Tab-separated table of C-alpha atoms and ligand atoms in Angstrom:
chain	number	residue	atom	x	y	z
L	19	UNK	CA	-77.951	-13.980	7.051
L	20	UNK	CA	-74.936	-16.027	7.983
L	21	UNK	CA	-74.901	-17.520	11.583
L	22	UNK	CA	-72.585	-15.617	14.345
L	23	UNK	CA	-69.935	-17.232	16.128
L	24	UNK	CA	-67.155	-16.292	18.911
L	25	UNK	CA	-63.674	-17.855	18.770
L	26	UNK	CA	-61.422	-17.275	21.749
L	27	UNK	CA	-57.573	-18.714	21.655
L	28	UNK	CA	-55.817	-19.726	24.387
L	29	UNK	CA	-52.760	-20.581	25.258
L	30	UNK	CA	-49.182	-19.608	26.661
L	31	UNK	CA	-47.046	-16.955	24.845
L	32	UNK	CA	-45.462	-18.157	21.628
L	33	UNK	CA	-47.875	-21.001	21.563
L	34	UNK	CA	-48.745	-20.050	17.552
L	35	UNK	CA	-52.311	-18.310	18.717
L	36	UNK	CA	-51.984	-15.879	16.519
L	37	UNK	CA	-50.848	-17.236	13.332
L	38	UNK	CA	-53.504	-20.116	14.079
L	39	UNK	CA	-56.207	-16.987	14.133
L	40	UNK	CA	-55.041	-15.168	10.849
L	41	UNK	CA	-55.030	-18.781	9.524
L	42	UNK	CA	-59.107	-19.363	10.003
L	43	UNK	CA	-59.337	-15.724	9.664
L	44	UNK	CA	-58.242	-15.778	6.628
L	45	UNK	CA	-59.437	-18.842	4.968
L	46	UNK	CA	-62.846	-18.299	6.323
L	47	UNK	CA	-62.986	-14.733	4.439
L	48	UNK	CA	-62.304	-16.968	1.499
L	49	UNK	CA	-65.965	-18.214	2.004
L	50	UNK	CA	-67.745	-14.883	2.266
L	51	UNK	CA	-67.760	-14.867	6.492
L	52	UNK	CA	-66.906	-11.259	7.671
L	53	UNK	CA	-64.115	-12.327	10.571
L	54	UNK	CA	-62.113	-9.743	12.608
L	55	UNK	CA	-59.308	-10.534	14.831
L	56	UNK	CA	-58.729	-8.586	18.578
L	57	UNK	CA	-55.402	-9.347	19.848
L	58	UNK	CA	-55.288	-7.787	23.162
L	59	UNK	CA	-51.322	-7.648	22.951
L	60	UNK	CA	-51.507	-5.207	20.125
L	61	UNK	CA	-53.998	-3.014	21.883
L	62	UNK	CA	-51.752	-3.157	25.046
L	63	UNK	CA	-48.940	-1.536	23.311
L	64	UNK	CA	-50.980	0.731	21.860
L	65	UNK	CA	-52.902	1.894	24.828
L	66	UNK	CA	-49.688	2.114	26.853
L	67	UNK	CA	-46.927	5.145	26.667
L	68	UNK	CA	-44.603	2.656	28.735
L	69	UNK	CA	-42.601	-0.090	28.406
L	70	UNK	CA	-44.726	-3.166	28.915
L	71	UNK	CA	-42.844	-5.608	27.109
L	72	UNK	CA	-40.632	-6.246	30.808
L	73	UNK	CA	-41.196	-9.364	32.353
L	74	UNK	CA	-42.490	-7.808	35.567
L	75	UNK	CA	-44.897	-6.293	33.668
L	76	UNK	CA	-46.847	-9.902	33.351
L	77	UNK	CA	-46.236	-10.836	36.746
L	78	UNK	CA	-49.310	-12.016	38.582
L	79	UNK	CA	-48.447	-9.970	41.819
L	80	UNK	CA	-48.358	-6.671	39.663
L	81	UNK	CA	-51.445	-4.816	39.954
L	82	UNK	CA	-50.348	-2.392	37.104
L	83	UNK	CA	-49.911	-5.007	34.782
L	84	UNK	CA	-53.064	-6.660	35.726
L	85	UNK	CA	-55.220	-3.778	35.122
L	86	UNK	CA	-54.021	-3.036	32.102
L	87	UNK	CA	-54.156	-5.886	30.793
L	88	UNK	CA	-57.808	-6.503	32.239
L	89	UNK	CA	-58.561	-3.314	30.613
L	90	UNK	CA	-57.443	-4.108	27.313
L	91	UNK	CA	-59.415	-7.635	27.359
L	92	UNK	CA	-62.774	-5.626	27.958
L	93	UNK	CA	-62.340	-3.131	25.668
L	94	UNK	CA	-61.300	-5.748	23.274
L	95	UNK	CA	-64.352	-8.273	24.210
L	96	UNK	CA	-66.842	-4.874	23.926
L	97	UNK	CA	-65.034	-4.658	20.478
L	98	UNK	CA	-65.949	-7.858	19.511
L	99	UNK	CA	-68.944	-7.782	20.679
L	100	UNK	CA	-70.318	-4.372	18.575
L	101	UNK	CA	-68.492	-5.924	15.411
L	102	UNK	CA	-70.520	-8.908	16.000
L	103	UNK	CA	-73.815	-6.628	16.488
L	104	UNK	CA	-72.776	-4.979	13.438
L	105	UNK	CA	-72.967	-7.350	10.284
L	106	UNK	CA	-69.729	-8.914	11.686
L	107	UNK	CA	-69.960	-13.089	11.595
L	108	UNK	CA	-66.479	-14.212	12.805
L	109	UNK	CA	-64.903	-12.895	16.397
L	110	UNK	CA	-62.047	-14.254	17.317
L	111	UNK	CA	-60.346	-13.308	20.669
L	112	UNK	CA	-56.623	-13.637	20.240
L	113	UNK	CA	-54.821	-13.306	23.963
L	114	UNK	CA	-53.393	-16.129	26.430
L	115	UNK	CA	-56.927	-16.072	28.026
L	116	UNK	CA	-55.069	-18.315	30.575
L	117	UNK	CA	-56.958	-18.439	33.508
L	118	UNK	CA	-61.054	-20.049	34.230
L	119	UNK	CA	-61.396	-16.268	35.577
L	120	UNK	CA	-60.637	-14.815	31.904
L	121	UNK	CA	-62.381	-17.507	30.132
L	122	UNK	CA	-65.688	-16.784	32.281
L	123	UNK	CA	-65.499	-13.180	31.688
L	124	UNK	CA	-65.321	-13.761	27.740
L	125	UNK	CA	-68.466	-16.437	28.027
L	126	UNK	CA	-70.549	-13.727	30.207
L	127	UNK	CA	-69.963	-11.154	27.563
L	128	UNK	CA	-71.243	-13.494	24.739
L	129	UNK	CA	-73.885	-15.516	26.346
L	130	UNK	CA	-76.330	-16.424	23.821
L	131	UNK	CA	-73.707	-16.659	20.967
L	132	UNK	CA	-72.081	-19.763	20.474
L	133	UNK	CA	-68.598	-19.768	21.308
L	134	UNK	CA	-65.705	-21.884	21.185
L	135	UNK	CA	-62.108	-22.154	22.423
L	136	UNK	CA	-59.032	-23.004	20.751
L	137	UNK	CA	-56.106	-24.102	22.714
L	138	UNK	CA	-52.589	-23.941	21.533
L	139	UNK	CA	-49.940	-26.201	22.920
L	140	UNK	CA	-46.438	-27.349	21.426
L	141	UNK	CA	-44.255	-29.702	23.073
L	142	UNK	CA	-41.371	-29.641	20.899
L	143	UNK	CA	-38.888	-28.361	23.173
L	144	UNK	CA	-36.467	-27.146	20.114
L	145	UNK	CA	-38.834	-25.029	17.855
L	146	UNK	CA	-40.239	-23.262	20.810
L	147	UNK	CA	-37.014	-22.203	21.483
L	148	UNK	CA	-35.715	-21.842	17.813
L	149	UNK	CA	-39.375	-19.705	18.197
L	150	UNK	CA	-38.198	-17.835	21.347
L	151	UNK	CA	-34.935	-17.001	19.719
L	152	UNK	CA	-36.961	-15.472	16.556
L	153	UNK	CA	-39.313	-13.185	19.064
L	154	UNK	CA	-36.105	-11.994	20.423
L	155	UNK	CA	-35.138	-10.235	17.388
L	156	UNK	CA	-38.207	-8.666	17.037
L	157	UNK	CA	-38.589	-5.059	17.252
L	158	UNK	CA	-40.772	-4.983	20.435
L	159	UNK	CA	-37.356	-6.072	22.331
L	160	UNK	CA	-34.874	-4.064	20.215
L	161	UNK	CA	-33.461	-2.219	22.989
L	162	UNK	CA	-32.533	-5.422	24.847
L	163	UNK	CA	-29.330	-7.794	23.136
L	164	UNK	CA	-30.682	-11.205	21.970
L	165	UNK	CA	-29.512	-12.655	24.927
L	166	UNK	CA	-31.446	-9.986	27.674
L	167	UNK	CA	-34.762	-10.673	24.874
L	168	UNK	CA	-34.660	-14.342	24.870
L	169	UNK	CA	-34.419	-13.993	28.833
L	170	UNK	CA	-37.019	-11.365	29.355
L	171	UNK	CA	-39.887	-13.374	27.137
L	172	UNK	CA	-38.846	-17.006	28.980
L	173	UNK	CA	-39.700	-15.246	32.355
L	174	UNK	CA	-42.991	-13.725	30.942
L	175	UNK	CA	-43.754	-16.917	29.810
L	176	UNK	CA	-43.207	-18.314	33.669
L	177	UNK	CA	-45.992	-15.912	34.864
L	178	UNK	CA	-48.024	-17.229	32.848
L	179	UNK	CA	-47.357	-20.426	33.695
L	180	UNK	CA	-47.448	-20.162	37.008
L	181	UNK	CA	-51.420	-19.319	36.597
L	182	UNK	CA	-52.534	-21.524	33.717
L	183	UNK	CA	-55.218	-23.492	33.541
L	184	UNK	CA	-55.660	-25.825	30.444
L	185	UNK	CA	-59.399	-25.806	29.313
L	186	UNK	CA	-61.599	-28.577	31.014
L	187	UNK	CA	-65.203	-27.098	31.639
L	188	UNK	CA	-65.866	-24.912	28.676
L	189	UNK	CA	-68.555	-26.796	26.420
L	190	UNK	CA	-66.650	-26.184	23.066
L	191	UNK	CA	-63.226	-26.898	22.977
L	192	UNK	CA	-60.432	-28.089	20.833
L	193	UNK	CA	-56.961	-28.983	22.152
L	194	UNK	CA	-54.383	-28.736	19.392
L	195	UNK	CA	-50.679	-28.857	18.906
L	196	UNK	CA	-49.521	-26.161	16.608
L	197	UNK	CA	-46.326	-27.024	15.249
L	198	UNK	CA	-47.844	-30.389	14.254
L	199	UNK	CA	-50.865	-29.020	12.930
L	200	UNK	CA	-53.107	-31.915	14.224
L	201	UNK	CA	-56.133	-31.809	16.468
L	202	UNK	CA	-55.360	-33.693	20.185
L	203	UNK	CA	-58.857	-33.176	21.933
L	204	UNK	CA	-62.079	-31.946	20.809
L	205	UNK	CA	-65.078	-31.505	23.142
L	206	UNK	CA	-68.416	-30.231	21.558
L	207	UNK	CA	-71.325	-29.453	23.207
L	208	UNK	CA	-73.251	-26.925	21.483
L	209	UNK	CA	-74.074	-26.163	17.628
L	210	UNK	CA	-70.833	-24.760	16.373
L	211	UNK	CA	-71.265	-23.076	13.085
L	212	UNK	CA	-68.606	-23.059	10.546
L	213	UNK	CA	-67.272	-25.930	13.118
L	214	UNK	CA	-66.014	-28.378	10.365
L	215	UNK	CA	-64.785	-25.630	8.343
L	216	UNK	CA	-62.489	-24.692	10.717
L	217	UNK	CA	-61.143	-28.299	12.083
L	218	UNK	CA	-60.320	-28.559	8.056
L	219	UNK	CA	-58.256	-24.971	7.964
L	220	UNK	CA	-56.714	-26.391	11.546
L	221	UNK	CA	-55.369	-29.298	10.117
L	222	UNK	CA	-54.034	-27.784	6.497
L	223	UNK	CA	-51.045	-26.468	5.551
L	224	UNK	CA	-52.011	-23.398	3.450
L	225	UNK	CA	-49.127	-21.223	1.896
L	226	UNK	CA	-49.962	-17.722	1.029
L	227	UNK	CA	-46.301	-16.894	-1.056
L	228	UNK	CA	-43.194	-19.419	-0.706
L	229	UNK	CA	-40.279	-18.240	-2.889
L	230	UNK	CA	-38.035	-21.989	-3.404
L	231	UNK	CA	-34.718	-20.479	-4.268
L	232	UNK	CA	-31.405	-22.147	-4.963
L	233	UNK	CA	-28.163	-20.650	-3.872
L	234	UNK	CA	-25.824	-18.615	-6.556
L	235	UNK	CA	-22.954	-20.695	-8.484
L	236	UNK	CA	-19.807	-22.004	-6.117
L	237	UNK	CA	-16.803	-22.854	-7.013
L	238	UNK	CA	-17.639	-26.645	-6.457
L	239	UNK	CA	-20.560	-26.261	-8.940
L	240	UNK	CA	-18.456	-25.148	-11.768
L	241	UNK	CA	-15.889	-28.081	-11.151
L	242	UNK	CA	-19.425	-30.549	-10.566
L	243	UNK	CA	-18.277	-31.213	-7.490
L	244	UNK	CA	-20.482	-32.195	-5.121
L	245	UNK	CA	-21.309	-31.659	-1.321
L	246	UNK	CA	-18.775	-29.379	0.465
L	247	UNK	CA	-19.048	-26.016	1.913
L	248	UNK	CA	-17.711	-24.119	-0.846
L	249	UNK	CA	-18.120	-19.941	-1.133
L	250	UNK	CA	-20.022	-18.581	-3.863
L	251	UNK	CA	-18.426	-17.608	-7.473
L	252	UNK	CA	-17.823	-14.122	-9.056
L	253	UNK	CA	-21.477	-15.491	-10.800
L	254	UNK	CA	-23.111	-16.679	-7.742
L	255	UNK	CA	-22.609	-13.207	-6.047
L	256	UNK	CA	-24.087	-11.985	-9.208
L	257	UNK	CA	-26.784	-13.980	-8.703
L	258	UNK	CA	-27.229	-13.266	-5.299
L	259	UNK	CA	-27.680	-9.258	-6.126
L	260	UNK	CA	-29.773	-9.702	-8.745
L	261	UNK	CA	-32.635	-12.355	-6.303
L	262	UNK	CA	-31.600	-8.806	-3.883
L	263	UNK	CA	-33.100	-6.955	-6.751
L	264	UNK	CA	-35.481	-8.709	-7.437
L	265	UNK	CA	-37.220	-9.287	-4.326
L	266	UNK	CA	-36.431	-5.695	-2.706
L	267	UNK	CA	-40.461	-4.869	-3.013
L	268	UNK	CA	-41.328	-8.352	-1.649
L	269	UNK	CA	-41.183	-7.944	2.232
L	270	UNK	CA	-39.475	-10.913	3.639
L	271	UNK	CA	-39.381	-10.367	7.490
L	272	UNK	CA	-37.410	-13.737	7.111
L	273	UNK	CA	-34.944	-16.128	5.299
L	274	UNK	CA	-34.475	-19.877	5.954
L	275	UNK	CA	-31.300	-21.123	4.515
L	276	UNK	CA	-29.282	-24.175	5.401
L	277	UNK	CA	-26.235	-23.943	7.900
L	278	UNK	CA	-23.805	-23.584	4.256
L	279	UNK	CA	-21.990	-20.830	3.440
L	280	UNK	CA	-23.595	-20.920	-0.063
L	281	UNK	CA	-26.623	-20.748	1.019
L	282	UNK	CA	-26.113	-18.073	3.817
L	283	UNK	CA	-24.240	-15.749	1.243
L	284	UNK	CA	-27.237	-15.529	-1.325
L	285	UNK	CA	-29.463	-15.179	1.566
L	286	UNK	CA	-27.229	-12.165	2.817
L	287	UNK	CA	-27.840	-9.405	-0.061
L	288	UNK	CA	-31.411	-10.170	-0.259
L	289	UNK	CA	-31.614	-9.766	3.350
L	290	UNK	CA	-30.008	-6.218	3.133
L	291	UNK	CA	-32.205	-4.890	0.583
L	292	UNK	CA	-35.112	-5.138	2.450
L	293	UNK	CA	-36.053	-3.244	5.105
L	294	UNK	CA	-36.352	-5.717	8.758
L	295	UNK	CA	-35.425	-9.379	7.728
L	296	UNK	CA	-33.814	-11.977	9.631
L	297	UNK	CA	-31.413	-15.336	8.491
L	298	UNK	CA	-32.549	-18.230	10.243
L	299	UNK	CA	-30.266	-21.279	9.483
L	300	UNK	CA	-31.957	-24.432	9.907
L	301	UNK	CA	-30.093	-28.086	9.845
L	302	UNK	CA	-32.611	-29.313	8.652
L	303	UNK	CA	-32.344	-28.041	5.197
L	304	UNK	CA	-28.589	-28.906	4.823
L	305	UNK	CA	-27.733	-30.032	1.624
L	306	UNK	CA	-28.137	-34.121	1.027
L	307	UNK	CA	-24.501	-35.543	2.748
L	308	UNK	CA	-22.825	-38.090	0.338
L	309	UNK	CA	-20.965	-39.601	2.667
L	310	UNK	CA	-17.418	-41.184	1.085
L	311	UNK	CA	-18.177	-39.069	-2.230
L	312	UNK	CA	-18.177	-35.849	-0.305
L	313	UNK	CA	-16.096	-33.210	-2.739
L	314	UNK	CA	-16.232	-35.836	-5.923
L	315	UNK	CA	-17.166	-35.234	-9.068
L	316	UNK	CA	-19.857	-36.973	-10.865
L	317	UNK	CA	-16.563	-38.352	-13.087
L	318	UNK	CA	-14.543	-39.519	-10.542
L	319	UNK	CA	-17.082	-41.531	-8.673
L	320	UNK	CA	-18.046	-43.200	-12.001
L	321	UNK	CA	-14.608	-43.762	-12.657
L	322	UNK	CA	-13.127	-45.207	-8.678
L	323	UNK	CA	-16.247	-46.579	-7.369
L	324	UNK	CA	-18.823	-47.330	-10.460
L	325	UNK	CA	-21.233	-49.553	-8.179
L	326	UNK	CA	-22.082	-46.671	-5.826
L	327	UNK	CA	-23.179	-44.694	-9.650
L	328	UNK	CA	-24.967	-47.740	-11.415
L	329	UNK	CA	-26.754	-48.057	-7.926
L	330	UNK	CA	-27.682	-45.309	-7.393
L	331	UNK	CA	-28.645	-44.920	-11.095
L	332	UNK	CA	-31.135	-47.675	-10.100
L	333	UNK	CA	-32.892	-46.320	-7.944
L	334	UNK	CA	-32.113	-42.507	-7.183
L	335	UNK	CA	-34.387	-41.890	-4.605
L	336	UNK	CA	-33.949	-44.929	-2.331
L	337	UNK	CA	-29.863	-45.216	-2.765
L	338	UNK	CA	-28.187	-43.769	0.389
L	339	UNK	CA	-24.618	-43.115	-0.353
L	340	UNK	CA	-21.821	-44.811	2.115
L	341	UNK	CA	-21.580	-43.592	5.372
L	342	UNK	CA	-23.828	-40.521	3.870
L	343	UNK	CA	-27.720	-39.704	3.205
L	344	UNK	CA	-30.248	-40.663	0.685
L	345	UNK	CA	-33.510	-38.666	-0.802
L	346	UNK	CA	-35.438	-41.310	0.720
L	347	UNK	CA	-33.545	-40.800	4.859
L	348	UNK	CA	-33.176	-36.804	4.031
L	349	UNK	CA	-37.190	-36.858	4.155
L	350	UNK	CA	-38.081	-36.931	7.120
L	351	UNK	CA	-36.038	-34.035	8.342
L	352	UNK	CA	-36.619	-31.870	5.306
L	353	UNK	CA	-40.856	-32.265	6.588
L	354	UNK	CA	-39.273	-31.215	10.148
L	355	UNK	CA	-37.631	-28.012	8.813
L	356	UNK	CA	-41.156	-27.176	6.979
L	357	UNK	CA	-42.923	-27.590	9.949
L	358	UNK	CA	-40.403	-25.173	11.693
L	359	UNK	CA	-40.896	-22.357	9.643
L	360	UNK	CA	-44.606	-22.573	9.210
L	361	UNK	CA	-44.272	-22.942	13.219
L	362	UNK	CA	-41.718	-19.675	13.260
L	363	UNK	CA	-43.012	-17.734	10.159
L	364	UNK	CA	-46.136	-15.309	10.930
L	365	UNK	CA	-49.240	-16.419	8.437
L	366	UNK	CA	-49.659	-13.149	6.625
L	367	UNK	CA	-45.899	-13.218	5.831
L	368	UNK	CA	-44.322	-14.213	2.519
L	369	UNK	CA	-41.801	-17.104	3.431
L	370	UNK	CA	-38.472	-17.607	1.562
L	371	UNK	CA	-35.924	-20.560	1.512
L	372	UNK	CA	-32.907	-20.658	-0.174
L	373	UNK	CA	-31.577	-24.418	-0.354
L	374	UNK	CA	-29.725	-26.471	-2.379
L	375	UNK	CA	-30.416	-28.767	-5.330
L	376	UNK	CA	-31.353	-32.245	-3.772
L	377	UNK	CA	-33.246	-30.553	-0.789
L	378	UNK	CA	-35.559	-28.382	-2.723
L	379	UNK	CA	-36.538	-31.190	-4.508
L	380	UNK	CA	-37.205	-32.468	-1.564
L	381	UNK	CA	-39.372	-29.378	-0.175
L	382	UNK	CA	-41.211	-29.009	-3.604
L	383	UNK	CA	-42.222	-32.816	-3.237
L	384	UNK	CA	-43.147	-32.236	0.298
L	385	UNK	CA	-46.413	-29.662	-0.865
L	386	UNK	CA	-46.845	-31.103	-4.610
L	387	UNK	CA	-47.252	-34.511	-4.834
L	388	UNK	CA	-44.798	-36.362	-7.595
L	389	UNK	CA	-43.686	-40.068	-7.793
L	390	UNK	CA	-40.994	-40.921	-5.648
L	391	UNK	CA	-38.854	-41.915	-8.310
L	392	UNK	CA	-38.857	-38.406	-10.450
L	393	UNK	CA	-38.414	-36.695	-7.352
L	394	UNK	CA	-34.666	-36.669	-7.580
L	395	UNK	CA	-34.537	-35.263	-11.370
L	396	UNK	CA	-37.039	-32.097	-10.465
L	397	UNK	CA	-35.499	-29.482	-12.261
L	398	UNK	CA	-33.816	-26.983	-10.166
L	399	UNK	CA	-32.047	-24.272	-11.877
L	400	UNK	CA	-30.000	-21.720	-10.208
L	401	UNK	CA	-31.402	-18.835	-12.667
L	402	UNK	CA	-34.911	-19.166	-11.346
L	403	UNK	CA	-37.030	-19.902	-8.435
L	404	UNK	CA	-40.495	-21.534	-7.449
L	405	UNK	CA	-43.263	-19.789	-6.396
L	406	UNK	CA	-46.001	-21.537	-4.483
L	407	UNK	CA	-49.144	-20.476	-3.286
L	408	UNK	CA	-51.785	-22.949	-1.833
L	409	UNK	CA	-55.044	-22.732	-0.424
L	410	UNK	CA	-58.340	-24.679	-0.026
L	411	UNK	CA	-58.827	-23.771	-3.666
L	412	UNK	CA	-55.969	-23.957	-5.524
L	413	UNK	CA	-52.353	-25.482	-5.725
L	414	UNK	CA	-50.077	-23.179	-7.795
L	415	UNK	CA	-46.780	-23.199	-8.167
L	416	UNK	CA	-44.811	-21.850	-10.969
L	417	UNK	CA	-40.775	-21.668	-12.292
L	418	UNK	CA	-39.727	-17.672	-12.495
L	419	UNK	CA	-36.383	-16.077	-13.695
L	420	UNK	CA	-35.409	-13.600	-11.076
L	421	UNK	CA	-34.005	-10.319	-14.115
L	422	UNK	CA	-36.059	-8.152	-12.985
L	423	UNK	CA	-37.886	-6.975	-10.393
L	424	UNK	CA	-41.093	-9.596	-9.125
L	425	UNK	CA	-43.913	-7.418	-10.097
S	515	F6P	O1	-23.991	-30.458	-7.211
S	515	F6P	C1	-24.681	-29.720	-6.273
S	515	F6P	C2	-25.466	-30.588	-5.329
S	515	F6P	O2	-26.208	-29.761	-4.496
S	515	F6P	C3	-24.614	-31.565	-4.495
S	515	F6P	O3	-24.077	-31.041	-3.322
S	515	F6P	C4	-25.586	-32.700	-4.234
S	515	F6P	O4	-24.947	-33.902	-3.863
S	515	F6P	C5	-26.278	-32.760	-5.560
S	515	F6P	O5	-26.365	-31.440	-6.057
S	515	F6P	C6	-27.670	-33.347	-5.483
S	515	F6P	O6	-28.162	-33.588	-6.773
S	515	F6P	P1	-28.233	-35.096	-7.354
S	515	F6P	O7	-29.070	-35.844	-6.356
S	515	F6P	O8	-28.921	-34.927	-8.678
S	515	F6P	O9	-26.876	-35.660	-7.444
């Protein structure tokens, strides 16, 4: 018989709790361990006719809102604690389980089982909010604008603030910054089973489904122009609606494109076809900058300024271009805008991207390793798209045409 264990998260709201859960969840069921999640948010809404997404609804001084939400952590923990008495291995409590008071209540309920926390911080100012803005569009706050959403879950956020207190006396505990995926603290005390198991899912980047696309044909590819913010062709819209097509059975709650129109307009028609997606733009996966030889053709910088080709014939990947960016200085950011999305992007959800030539490169070379100097001639077609999938037991990742439908 496998050994039991209790995992509780903790954390403020949008803190990556969750995704962190269905992460070990997940990857643990890989191994055989029977793991079930009990989010006491999801039970709140479904327990509760009203409204209880308001902010004053997670106000400390609100006695409604704490015994509901009291209410909902002991049914949950009684949850957990049949599955547990039931065949179930893995229980992990996903809540803010914010205060000592909480925490206690969870390690009464389980004495005798080992148990560990998990606490979720991020201190990159910009993704949470790039995070905050994504929850706002979510349909829990669809009868608010963006605006009124974004505002309602950064005063929630202040209750919860205003009683937190970070872990410091439980015996097993492990500090660690989500959007980083790295480990700051660990503390522990007892046996832990599956213990290094889990530090090992913490710290890996696992990708369930991550369609690589490149955007449709623009009028500055068909002249080889390069750079630019130039609209899509006749063909790239073409293009676009047939990706639309071909991903309409694929749910994609979201797309991460660059801030360029060409990428933005193939995102658009696959984002219509489905059926609740969002367009997040991120900087970070602009398009490489080439400086002076923005708008150029390949020709015409051979032909006016041949040392800035032969150069960066050379050496591809470590030539910057005048006054612009290089594969080598566009790596950095391109990890960045990774780290977003696996930051923003729910676990059990299929991620897209739709970038440009030099920057998918760039993304693909970021989860498959490839020597730095074939990195710039990865072939990147704008008829087909990369599929990758990776997890503690396999690295796949595969070139598809996109005429049909993905089956
Ligand atoms: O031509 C399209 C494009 O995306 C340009 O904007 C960019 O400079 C180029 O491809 C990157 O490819 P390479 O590094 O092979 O020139």
């Amino acid at each position: 018989m496998k050994e039991k264990l209790v995992i509780a998260m903790v954390g403020l709201p949008a803190r990556g709790k969750s995704t962190m859960a269905w992460k070990i969840a997940r990857t643990l069921e890989y191994d055989d361990v029977r793991v079930e999640i009990f989010n006491n948010g999801e039970l709140r809404r479904k327990l509760s006719q009203e409204n209880t997404s308001s902010p004053d609804f997670f106000s400390p001084h609100n006695p409604k809102g704490l015994e509901l939400r009291e209410k909902c952590a002991r049914i949950n923990l009684g949850l957990a604690h049949s599955f547990l008495g039931n065949g179930g291995e893995v229980a992990i409590i996903d809540a803010g389980n914010v205060t000592r008071y909480r925490r206690r209540m969870i390690e009464e309920t389980f004495n005798g089982l080992p148990l560990f926390f998990i606490e979720c911080v991020n201190v990159d100012e910009e993704a949470n909010e790039a995070y905050l803005e994504h929850k706002a569009t979510l349909t829990e706050f669809s009868h608010l604008t963006p605006a009124e959403a974004f505002d309602s879950f950064y005063k929630r956020i202040s209750h919860y603030e205003s009683i937190y207190e970070p872990l410091h006396e439980e015996r097993n505990r492990l500090l660690v910054d989500s959007f980083e995926g790295c480990i700051l603290q660990e503390q522990i005390s007892d046996v832990v089973p599956y213990y290094d198991r889990i530090r090992d899912i913490i710290t890996t980047r696992i990708v369930r489904n991550l369609f690589l696309v490149r955007h449709g044909e623009t009028y500055f590819n068909l002249e080889d122009r390069i750079g630019g913010d130039s609209d899509l062709t006749e063909k790239g819209l073409a293009q676009a609606g047939a990706l639309a097509e071909h991903f309409a059975d694929v749910p994609l709650p979201v797309i991460f494109t660059s801030n360029h129109k060409r990428t933005l307009q193939t995102a658009a028609p696959i984002a219509a076809k489905q059926k609740d997606c969002s367009i997040i733009a991120l900087p970070e996966f602009n398009e490489i900058h080439a400086g002076l030889c923005e708008g150029m053709t390949y020709q015409e910088i051979r032909r006016q300024i041949p040392h800035v080709a032969n150069a960066r014939n050379r050496n591809k990947f470590g030539y910057v271009y005048p006054s612009g960016e290089g594969y080598a200085t566009m790596e950095k950011r391109v990890h960045r805008g990774l780290q977003k999305i696996f930051y923003l992007n729910n676990y059990n959800d299929n991620i897209m991207i739709v970038g440009h030539r030099a920057v998918n490169r760039m993304i693909l070379s970021d989860f498959v390793f490839r020597p730095k100097e074939e990195v710039p001639y990865i072939y990147m077609p704008q008829h087909r798209y990369y599929h990758l999938q990776i997890d503690p037991y396999k690295k796949h990742f595969e070139l598809k045409p996109y005429v049909q439908k993905a089956g």
